[in-house]
Amino acid sequence: MKLKLTIVQSLFLFLALFLSTLSQAAPALWSVEKNGVTSYIFGTVHVGDASMDGLPAQVKEAINRSKYTIVELDMSDLSPLELQQKIAHFVASKNFKPLHEALSPPIYKQLKTYFSQRGINIELFRGQPVWMVMLTIIQLEYQKAGYSEQFGIDKQVIAHAKQHSKVIKPLETFEQQLTMFSEIAKMSDEMMTQTLSQMKDTQIFINDMIAAWKTGDQKRLENYYHLSFDDSQYARLAEQVLLIDRNHAWAKTLVPALAQEPHFIAVGALHLPLEHGLLTLLKAQGFTIKRL
């Protein structure tokens, strides 16, 4: 069977490279050195299962040796109510089209069928923008496969850093991430079509990428990147907004900081490889990169 990932699905699924019992294989941890200052970069996972409970020893040690912990986003101090209020305010302020207007009739019908097969009334999503519905679908499929954010590595990194009184510095705000998803949702039909067409193979993707992680096959991760972002107009937009632009913005922030003091950087694994990946961008700025 030939595997092909959707754009948004890949944002969650590439992280499954690290969805396994972490004690059974070496995690993808890199050292980043310049001017005698050593920092660390760790490819993270936003979702996981009970076997993921507990960070690898070398990751804990790297956090402990670093002065700062950098993550994509830190929402650990937000209550569910505050999070809901932020989303509601963002949606109201942007005047998004409701779901039934944003999608063409054929795609809306496909979405209605998807929810109907799962005993969910599509009217529950009537006032939501397309990108919110898409993320709901992804979450439903991961829950069905036995994964949740509860065991995500990002959360565990933040918890360990706080336990050891490390200063946590997020690279983005929650509103920036919502803006990012709304940007690629301008191509609503393409987004929803790709998402729906691939949901039935979610478990296959997860299992295959777990196997890639266990063997430490970095080339395989790069292959998933290419599968995720093909030559379609939607794929090019998603790659630019979700990865390339963010990586370059993050590198601009990280370069002066890493040259001065040790940092532990935890970002999604797909942000690391290939020409626009953080590892390449930092290397181009004179940092020595080494996988540990």
GROMACS .gro file of N, CA and C in nm, residues 9 12-13 16 19-20 47-52 114 118 136-149 151 198-210:
model
  126
    9GLN      N    1  -0.272   1.642   0.859
    9GLN     CA    2  -0.249   1.514   0.925
    9GLN      C    3  -0.101   1.497   0.955
   12PHE      N    4   0.049   1.622   1.281
   12PHE     CA    5   0.032   1.537   1.398
   12PHE      C    6   0.104   1.405   1.381
   13LEU      N    7   0.097   1.349   1.260
   13LEU     CA    8   0.144   1.213   1.240
   13LEU      C    9   0.295   1.201   1.233
   16ALA      N   10   0.455   1.093   1.537
   16ALA     CA   11   0.447   0.954   1.581
   16ALA      C   12   0.578   0.880   1.562
   19LEU      N   13   0.638   0.805   1.896
   19LEU     CA   14   0.533   0.745   1.976
   19LEU      C   15   0.565   0.599   2.004
   20SER      N   16   0.638   0.574   2.107
   20SER     CA   17   0.674   0.439   2.145
   20SER      C   18   0.732   0.444   2.285
   47VAL      N   19   0.115   1.434   2.073
   47VAL     CA   20   0.021   1.335   2.126
   47VAL      C   21   0.097   1.208   2.158
   48GLY      N   22   0.040   1.124   2.244
   48GLY     CA   23   0.106   1.000   2.280
   48GLY      C   24   0.011   0.905   2.349
   49ASP      N   25   0.066   0.796   2.403
   49ASP     CA   26  -0.013   0.702   2.482
   49ASP      C   27   0.058   0.677   2.615
   50ALA      N   28   0.002   0.589   2.695
   50ALA     CA   29   0.054   0.568   2.830
   50ALA      C   30   0.199   0.522   2.831
   51SER      N   31   0.243   0.455   2.724
   51SER     CA   32   0.381   0.407   2.719
   51SER      C   33   0.480   0.522   2.708
   52MET      N   34   0.429   0.642   2.679
   52MET     CA   35   0.515   0.760   2.663
   52MET      C   36   0.537   0.834   2.794
  114TYR      N   37  -1.910   1.171   0.688
  114TYR     CA   38  -1.806   1.131   0.784
  114TYR      C   39  -1.859   1.138   0.927
  118ARG      N   40  -2.015   0.834   1.236
  118ARG     CA   41  -1.963   0.829   1.372
  118ARG      C   42  -2.066   0.874   1.474
  136THR      N   43  -1.068   1.906   1.477
  136THR     CA   44  -1.155   1.816   1.553
  136THR      C   45  -1.150   1.676   1.495
  137ILE      N   46  -1.151   1.666   1.364
  137ILE     CA   47  -1.143   1.535   1.298
  137ILE      C   48  -1.013   1.465   1.333
  138ILE      N   49  -0.903   1.539   1.325
  138ILE     CA   50  -0.772   1.482   1.359
  138ILE      C   51  -0.773   1.430   1.503
  139GLN      N   52  -0.827   1.510   1.592
  139GLN     CA   53  -0.831   1.471   1.733
  139GLN      C   54  -0.917   1.346   1.753
  140LEU      N   55  -1.030   1.338   1.685
  140LEU     CA   56  -1.117   1.221   1.695
  140LEU      C   57  -1.045   1.094   1.651
  141GLU      N   58  -0.970   1.104   1.542
  141GLU     CA   59  -0.901   0.987   1.489
  141GLU      C   60  -0.786   0.944   1.581
  142TYR      N   61  -0.720   1.040   1.642
  142TYR     CA   62  -0.614   1.002   1.734
  142TYR      C   63  -0.667   0.940   1.861
  143GLN      N   64  -0.779   0.992   1.909
  143GLN     CA   65  -0.842   0.931   2.026
  143GLN      C   66  -0.885   0.788   1.995
  144LYS      N   67  -0.938   0.769   1.877
  144LYS     CA   68  -0.980   0.635   1.835
  144LYS      C   69  -0.860   0.540   1.830
  145ALA      N   70  -0.744   0.592   1.792
  145ALA     CA   71  -0.624   0.510   1.783
  145ALA      C   72  -0.554   0.493   1.917
  146GLY      N   73  -0.606   0.559   2.022
  146GLY     CA   74  -0.549   0.542   2.155
  146GLY      C   75  -0.448   0.645   2.196
  147TYR      N   76  -0.441   0.758   2.123
  147TYR     CA   77  -0.344   0.862   2.153
  147TYR      C   78  -0.415   0.989   2.203
  148SER      N   79  -0.347   1.064   2.287
  148SER     CA   80  -0.402   1.189   2.337
  148SER      C   81  -0.290   1.286   2.370
  149GLU      N   82  -0.326   1.412   2.391
  149GLU     CA   83  -0.227   1.514   2.427
  149GLU      C   84  -0.174   1.493   2.568
  151PHE      N   85  -0.024   1.257   2.704
  151PHE     CA   86   0.109   1.197   2.709
  151PHE      C   87   0.204   1.258   2.606
  198GLN      N   88  -0.777   1.067   0.395
  198GLN     CA   89  -0.669   0.993   0.458
  198GLN      C   90  -0.701   0.940   0.597
  199MET      N   91  -0.814   0.978   0.653
  199MET     CA   92  -0.841   0.941   0.791
  199MET      C   93  -0.850   0.790   0.812
  200LYS      N   94  -0.893   0.718   0.712
  200LYS     CA   95  -0.908   0.573   0.728
  200LYS      C   96  -0.774   0.502   0.745
  201ASP      N   97  -0.665   0.568   0.708
  201ASP     CA   98  -0.534   0.505   0.715
  201ASP      C   99  -0.449   0.557   0.831
  202THR      N  100  -0.512   0.628   0.923
  202THR     CA  101  -0.437   0.690   1.032
  202THR      C  102  -0.352   0.591   1.109
  203GLN      N  103  -0.411   0.477   1.148
  203GLN     CA  104  -0.337   0.380   1.228
  203GLN      C  105  -0.217   0.324   1.151
  204ILE      N  106  -0.233   0.305   1.020
  204ILE     CA  107  -0.122   0.255   0.938
  204ILE      C  108  -0.006   0.353   0.940
  205PHE      N  109  -0.038   0.482   0.923
  205PHE     CA  110   0.065   0.584   0.923
  205PHE      C  111   0.140   0.585   1.057
  206ILE      N  112   0.063   0.579   1.166
  206ILE     CA  113   0.124   0.584   1.298
  206ILE      C  114   0.220   0.467   1.318
  207ASN      N  115   0.172   0.347   1.289
  207ASN     CA  116   0.254   0.228   1.311
  207ASN      C  117   0.380   0.230   1.226
  208ASP      N  118   0.367   0.275   1.102
  208ASP     CA  119   0.482   0.277   1.013
  208ASP      C  120   0.587   0.377   1.061
  209MET      N  121   0.541   0.490   1.109
  209MET     CA  122   0.636   0.590   1.155
  209MET      C  123   0.698   0.554   1.290
  210ILE      N  124   0.626   0.479   1.371
  210ILE     CA  125   0.686   0.430   1.494
  210ILE      C  126   0.804   0.339   1.460
   0.00000   0.00000   0.00000
